[in-house]
PDB file of C-alpha atoms in Angstrom:
ATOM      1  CA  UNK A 800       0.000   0.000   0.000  1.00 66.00           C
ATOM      2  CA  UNK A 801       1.518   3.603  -0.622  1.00 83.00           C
ATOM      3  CA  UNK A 802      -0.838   4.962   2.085  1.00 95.00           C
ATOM      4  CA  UNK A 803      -1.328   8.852   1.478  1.00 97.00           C
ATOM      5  CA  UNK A 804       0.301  10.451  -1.386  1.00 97.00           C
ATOM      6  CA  UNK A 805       0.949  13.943  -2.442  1.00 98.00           C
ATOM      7  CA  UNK A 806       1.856  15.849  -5.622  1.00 97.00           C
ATOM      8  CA  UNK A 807       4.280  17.736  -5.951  1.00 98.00           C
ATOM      9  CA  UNK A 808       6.556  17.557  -2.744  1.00 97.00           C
ATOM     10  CA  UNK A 809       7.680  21.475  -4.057  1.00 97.00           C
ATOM     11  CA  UNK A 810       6.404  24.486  -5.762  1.00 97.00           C
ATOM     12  CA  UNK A 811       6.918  27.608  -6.289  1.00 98.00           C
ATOM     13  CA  UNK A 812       3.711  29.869  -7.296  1.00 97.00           C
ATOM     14  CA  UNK A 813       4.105  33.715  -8.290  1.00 98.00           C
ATOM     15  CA  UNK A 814       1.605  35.316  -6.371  1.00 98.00           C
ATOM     16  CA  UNK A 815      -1.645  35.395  -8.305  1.00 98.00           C
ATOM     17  CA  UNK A 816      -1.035  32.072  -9.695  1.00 98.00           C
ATOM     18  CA  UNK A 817      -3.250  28.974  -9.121  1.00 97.00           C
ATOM     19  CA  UNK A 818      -2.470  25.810  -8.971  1.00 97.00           C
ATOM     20  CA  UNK A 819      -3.751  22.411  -7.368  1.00 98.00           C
ATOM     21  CA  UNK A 820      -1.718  19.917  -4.476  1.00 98.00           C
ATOM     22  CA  UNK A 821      -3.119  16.736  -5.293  1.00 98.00           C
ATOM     23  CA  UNK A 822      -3.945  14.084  -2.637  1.00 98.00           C
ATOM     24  CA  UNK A 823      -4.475  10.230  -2.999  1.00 98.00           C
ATOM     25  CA  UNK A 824      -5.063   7.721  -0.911  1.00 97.00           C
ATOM     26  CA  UNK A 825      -5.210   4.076  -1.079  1.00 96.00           C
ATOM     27  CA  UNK A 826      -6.926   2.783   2.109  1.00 95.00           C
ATOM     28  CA  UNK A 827     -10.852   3.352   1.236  1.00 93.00           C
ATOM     29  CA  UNK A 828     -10.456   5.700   3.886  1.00 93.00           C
ATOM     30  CA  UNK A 829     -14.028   7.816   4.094  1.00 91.00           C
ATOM     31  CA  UNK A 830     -12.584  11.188   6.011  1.00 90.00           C
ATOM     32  CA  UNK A 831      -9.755  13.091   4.130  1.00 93.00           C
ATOM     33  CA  UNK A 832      -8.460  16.524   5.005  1.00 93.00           C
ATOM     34  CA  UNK A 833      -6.097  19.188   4.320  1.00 96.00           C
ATOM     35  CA  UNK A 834      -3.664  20.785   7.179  1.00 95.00           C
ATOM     36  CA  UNK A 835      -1.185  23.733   6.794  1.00 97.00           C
ATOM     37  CA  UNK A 836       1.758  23.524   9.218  1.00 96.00           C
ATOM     38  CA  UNK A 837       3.734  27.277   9.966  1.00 94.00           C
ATOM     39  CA  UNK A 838       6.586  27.335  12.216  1.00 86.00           C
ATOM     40  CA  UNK A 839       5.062  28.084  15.541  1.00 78.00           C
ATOM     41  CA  UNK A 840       1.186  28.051  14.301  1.00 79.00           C
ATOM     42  CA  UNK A 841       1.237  23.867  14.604  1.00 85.00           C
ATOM     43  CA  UNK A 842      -0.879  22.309  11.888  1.00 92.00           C
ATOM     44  CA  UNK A 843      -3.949  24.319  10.816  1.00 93.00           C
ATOM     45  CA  UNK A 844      -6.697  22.391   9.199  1.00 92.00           C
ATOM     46  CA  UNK A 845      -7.928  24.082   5.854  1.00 95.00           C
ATOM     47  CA  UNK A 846     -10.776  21.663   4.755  1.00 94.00           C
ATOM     48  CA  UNK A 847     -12.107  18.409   5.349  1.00 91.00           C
ATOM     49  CA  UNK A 848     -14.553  15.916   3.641  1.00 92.00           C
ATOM     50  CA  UNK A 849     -15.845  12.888   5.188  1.00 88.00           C
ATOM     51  CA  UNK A 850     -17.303  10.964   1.670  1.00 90.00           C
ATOM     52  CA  UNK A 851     -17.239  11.572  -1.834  1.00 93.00           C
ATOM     53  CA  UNK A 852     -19.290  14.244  -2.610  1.00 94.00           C
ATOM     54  CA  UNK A 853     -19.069  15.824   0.954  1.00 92.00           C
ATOM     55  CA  UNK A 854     -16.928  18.733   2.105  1.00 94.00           C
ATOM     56  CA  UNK A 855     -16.761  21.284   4.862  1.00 91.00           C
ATOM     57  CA  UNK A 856     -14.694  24.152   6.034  1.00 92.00           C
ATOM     58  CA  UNK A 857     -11.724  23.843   8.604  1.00 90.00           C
ATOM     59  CA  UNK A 858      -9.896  26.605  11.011  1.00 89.00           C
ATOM     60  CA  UNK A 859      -8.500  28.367   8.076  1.00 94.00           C
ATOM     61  CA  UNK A 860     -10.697  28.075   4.230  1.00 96.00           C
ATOM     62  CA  UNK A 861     -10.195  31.333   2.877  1.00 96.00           C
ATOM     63  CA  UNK A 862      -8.060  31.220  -0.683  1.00 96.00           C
ATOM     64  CA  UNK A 863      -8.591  27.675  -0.673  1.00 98.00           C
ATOM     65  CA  UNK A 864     -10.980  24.954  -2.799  1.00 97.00           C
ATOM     66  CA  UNK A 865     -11.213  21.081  -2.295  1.00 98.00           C
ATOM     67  CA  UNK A 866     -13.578  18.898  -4.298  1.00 96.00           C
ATOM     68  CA  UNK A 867     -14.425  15.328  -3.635  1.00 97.00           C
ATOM     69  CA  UNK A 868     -15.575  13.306  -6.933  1.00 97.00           C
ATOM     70  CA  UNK A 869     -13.729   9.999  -5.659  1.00 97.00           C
ATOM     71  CA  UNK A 870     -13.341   8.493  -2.440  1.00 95.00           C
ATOM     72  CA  UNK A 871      -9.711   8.057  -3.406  1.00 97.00           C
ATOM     73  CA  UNK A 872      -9.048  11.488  -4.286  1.00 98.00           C
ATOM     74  CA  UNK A 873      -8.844  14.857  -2.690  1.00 98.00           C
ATOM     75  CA  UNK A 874      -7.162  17.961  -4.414  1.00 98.00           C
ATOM     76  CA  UNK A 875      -6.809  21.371  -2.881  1.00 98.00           C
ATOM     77  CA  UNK A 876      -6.729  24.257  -4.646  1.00 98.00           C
ATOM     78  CA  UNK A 877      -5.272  27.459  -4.357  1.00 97.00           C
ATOM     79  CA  UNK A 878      -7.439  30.134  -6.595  1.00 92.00           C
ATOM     80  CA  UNK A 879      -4.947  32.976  -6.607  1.00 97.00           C
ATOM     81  CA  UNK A 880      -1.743  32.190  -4.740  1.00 97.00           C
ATOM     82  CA  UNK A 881      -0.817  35.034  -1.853  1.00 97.00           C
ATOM     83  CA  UNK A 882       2.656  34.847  -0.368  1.00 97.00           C
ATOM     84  CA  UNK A 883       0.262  34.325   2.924  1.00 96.00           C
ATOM     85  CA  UNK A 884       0.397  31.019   1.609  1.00 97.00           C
ATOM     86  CA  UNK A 885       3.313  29.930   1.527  1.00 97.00           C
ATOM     87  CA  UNK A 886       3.628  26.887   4.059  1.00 98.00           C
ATOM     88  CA  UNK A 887       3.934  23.234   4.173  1.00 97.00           C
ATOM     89  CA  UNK A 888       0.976  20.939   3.489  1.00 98.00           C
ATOM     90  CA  UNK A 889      -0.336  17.849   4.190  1.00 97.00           C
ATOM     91  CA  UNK A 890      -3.038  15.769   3.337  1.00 97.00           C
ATOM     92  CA  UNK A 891      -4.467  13.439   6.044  1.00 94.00           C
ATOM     93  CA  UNK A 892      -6.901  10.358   5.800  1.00 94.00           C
ATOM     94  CA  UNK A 893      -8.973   8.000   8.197  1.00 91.00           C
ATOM     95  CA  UNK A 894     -11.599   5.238   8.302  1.00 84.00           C
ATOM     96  CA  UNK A 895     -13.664   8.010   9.739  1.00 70.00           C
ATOM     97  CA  UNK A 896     -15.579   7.615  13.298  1.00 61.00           C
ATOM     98  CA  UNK A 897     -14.854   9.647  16.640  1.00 54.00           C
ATOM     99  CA  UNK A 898     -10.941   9.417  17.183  1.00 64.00           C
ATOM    100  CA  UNK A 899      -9.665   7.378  14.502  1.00 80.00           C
ATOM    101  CA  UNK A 900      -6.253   8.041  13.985  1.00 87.00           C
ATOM    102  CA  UNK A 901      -5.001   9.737  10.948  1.00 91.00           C
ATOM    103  CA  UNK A 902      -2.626   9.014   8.450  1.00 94.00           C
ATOM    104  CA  UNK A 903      -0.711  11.747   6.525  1.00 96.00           C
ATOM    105  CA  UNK A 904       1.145  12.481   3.566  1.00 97.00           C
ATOM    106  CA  UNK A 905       4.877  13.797   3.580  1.00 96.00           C
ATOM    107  CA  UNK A 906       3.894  17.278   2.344  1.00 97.00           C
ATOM    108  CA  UNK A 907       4.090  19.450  -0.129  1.00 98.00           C
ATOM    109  CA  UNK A 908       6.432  22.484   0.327  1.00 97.00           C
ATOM    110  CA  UNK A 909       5.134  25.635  -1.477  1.00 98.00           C
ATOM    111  CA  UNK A 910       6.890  28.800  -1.336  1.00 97.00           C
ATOM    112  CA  UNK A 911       4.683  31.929  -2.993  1.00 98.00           C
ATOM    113  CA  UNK A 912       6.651  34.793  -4.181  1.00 97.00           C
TER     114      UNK A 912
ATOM    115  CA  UNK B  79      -6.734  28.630  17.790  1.00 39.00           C
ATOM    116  CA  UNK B  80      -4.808  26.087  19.004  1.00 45.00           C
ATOM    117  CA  UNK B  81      -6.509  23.195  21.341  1.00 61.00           C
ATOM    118  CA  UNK B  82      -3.625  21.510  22.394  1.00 69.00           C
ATOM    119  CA  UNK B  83      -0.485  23.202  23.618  1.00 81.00           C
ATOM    120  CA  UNK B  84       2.961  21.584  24.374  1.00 86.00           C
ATOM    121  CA  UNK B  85       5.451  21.969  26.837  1.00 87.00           C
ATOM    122  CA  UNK B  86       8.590  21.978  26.952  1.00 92.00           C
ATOM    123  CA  UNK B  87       9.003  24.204  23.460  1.00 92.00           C
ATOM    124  CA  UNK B  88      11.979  22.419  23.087  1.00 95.00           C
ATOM    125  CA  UNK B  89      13.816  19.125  24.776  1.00 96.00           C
ATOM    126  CA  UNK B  90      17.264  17.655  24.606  1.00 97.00           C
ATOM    127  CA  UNK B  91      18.521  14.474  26.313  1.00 97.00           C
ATOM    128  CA  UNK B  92      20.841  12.332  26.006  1.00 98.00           C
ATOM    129  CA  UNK B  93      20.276   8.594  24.529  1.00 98.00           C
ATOM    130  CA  UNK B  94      19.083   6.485  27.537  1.00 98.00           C
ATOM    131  CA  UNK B  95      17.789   9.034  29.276  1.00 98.00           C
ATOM    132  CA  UNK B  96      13.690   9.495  29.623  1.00 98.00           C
ATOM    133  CA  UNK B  97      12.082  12.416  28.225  1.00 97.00           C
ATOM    134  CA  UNK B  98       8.350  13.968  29.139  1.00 97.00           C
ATOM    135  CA  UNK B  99       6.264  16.219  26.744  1.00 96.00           C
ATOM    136  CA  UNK B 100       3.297  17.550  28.297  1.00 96.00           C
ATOM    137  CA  UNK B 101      -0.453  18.712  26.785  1.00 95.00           C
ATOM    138  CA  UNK B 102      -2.842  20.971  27.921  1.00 94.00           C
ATOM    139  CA  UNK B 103      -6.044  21.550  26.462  1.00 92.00           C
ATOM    140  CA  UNK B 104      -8.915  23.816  26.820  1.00 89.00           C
ATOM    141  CA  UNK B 105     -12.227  22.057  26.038  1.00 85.00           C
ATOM    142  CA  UNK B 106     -13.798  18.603  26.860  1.00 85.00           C
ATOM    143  CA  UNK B 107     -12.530  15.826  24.249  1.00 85.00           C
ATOM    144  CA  UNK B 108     -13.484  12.590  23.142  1.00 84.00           C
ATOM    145  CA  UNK B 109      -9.883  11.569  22.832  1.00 88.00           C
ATOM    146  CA  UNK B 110      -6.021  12.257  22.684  1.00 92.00           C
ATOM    147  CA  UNK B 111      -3.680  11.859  20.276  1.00 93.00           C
ATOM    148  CA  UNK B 112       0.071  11.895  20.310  1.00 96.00           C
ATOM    149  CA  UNK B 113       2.091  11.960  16.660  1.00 96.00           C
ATOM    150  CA  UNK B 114       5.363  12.010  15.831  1.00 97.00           C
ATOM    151  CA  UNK B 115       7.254  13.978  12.796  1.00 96.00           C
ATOM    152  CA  UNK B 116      10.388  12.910  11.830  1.00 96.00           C
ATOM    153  CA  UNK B 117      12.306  16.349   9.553  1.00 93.00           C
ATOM    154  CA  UNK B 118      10.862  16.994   6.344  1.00 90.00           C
ATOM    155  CA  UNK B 119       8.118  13.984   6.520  1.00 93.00           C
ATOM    156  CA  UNK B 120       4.739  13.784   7.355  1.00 94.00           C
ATOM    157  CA  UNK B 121       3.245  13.168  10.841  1.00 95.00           C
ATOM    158  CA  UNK B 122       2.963   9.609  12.152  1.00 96.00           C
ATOM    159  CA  UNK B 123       0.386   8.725  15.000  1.00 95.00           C
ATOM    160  CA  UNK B 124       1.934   6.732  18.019  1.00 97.00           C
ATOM    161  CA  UNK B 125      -0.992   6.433  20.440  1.00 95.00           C
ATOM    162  CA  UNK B 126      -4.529   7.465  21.651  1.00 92.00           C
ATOM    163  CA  UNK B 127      -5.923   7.315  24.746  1.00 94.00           C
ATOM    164  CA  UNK B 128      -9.883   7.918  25.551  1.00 90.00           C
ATOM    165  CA  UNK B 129     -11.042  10.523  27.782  1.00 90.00           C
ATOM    166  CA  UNK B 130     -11.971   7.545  29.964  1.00 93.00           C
ATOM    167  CA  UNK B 131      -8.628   5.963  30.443  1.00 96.00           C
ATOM    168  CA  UNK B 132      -5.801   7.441  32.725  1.00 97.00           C
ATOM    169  CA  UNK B 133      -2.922   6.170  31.187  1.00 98.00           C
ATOM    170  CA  UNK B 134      -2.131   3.523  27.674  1.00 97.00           C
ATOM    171  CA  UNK B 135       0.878   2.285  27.304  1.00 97.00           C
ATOM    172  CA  UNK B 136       2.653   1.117  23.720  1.00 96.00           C
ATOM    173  CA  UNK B 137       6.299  -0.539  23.625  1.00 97.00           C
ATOM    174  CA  UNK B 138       8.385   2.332  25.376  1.00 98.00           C
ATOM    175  CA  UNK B 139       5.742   5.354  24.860  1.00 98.00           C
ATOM    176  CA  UNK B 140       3.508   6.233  28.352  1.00 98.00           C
ATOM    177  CA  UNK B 141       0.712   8.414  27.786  1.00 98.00           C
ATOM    178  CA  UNK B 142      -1.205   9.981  30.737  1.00 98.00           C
ATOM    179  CA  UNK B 143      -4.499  11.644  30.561  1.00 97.00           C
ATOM    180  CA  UNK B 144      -6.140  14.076  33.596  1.00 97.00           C
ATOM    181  CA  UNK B 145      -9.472  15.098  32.308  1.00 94.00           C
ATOM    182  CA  UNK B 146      -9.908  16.867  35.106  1.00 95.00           C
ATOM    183  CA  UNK B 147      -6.552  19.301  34.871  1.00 95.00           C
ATOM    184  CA  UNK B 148      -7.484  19.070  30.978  1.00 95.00           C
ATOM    185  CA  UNK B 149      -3.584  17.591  30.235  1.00 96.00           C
ATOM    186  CA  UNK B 150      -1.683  14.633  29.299  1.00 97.00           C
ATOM    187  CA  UNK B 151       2.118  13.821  29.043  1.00 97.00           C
ATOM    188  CA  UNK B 152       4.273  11.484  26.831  1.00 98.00           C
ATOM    189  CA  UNK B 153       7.198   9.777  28.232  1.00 98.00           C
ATOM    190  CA  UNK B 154       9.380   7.869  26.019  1.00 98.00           C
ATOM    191  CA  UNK B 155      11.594   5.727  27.935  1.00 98.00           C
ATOM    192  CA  UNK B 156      15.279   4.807  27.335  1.00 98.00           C
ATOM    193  CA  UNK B 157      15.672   7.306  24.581  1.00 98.00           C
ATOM    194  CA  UNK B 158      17.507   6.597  21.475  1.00 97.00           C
ATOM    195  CA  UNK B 159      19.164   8.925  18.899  1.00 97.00           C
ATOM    196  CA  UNK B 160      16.354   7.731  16.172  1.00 97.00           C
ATOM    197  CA  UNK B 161      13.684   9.443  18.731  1.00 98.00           C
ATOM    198  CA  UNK B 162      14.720  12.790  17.672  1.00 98.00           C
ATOM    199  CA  UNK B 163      11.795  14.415  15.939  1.00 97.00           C
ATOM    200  CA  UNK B 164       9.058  16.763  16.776  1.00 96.00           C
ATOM    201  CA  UNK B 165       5.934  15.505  18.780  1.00 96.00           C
ATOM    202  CA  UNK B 166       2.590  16.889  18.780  1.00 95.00           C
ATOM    203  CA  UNK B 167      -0.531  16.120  20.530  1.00 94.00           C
ATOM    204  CA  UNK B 168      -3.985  16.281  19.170  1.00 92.00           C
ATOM    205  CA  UNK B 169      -7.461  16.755  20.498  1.00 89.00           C
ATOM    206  CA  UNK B 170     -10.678  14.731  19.338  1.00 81.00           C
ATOM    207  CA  UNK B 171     -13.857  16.645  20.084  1.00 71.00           C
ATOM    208  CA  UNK B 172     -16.604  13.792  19.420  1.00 58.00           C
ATOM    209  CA  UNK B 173     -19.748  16.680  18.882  1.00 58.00           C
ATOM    210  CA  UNK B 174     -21.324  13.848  16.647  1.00 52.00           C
ATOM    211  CA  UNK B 175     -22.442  14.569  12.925  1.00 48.00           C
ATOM    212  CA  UNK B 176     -19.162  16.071  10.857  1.00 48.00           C
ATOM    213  CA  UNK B 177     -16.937  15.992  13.669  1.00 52.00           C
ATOM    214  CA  UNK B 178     -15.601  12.989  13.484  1.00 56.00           C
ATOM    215  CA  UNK B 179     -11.497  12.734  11.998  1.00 58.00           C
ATOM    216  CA  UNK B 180     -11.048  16.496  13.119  1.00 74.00           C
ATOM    217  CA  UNK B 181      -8.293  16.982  15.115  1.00 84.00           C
ATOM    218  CA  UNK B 182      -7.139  20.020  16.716  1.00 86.00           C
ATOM    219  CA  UNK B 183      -3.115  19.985  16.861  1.00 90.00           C
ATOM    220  CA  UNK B 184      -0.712  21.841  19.216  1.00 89.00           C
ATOM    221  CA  UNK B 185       2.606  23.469  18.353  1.00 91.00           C
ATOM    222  CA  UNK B 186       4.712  20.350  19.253  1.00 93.00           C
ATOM    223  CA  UNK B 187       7.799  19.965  21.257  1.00 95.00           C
ATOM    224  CA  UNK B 188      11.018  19.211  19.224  1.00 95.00           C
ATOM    225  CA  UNK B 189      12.895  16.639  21.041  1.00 97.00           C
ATOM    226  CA  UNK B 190      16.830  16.060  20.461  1.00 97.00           C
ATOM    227  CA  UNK B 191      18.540  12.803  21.912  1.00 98.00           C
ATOM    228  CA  UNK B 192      21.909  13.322  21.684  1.00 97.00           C
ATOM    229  CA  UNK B 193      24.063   9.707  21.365  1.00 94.00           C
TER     230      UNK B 193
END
């Protein structure tokens, strides 16, 4: 199993730009979401979705879009890059249920300038 | 805002010795999470323990949990070199519905075990 996996592990965006951090997963897992992790912020969550088709709002939404067509799959994208944005990010899955523990991705590092 | 918050900021031991990271947390949970992150990698989840359990234990990892003083701790026991990472804890707030998966994360404690 490859577990969580995320494209690409770097970019650099000019601000403006869009682009999309993809997100797969491998387990069937139901819940997937999105985290942003600053140096002394922790990890922030962005968005979440609990089933194809279903997404909510985390902590911190704004400047960001997710979309769930697969259970499998869950890009985030960023509509017009700020250099507010630049962080680290990491997609996260479970099996879903109160307290299930998540797995995550290794990141993707983007740097907006 | 952050649910969980970690103390010390910052930890270094030497291997063999034992090293506690604590938690505090500001609203009732459903359950506790410790994770571990390695440089440049993604976060790895060691251990949960239930806001009805006092303490779990897994291999040399001791978690604690006082509902009560809203706080847990971590002790890793006869610390090795390859324990150096960052370690975070993370609240589970089981409001039913949507909730479920969301975890709240603190700022983590970097731990250093020196050989």
């Amino acid at each position: 199993n490859a577990g969580v996996t995320q494209t690409p592990k770097f970019q650099v965006l000019k601000t403006g730009q869009s682009m999309t951090l993809q997100c797969a997963q491998d387990m069937n897992h139901e819940y997937m979401s999105w985290y942003r992790q600053d140096p002394g912020m922790g990890l922030r969550l962005i968005h979440y979705s609990v089933g194809a088709g279903i997404t909510d709002q985390g902590e911190v939404p704004n400047g960001y879009n997710v979309s769930r067509s697969t259970t499998e799959d869950f890009p985030l994208r960023l509509l017009s890059a700020a250099p507010s944005q630049t962080s680290v990010y990491f997609c996260a899955s479970s099996y879903g249920g109160p307290g299930l523990p998540l797995h995550f991705g290794n990141g993707t590092r983007l740097t907006v300038t | 805002s952050q649910q969980g918050e970690e103390d010390p900021q910052a930890l270094s031991i030497q291997e063999g010795e034992n090293a506690t990271m604590n938690c505090s947390y500001k609203t009732s949970i459903n359950n506790l999470q410790w994770y571990r992150q390695n440089s440049g990698r993604g976060l790895v989840h060691l251990i949960l323990i239930r806001s009805n359990e006092r303490e779990k234990h897994s291999g040399r990892l001791r978690v604690t949990l006082d509902t009560s003083k809203k706080s847990s701790s971590l002790l890793i026991t006869a610390s090795r070199a390859a324990d150096t990472a960052s370690y975070f804890c993370a609240t589970g707030n089981d409001a039913g519905g949507t909730s479920y998966g969301k975890l709240t994360f603190g700022q983590g404690t970097i731990l250093t075990v020196h050989p």
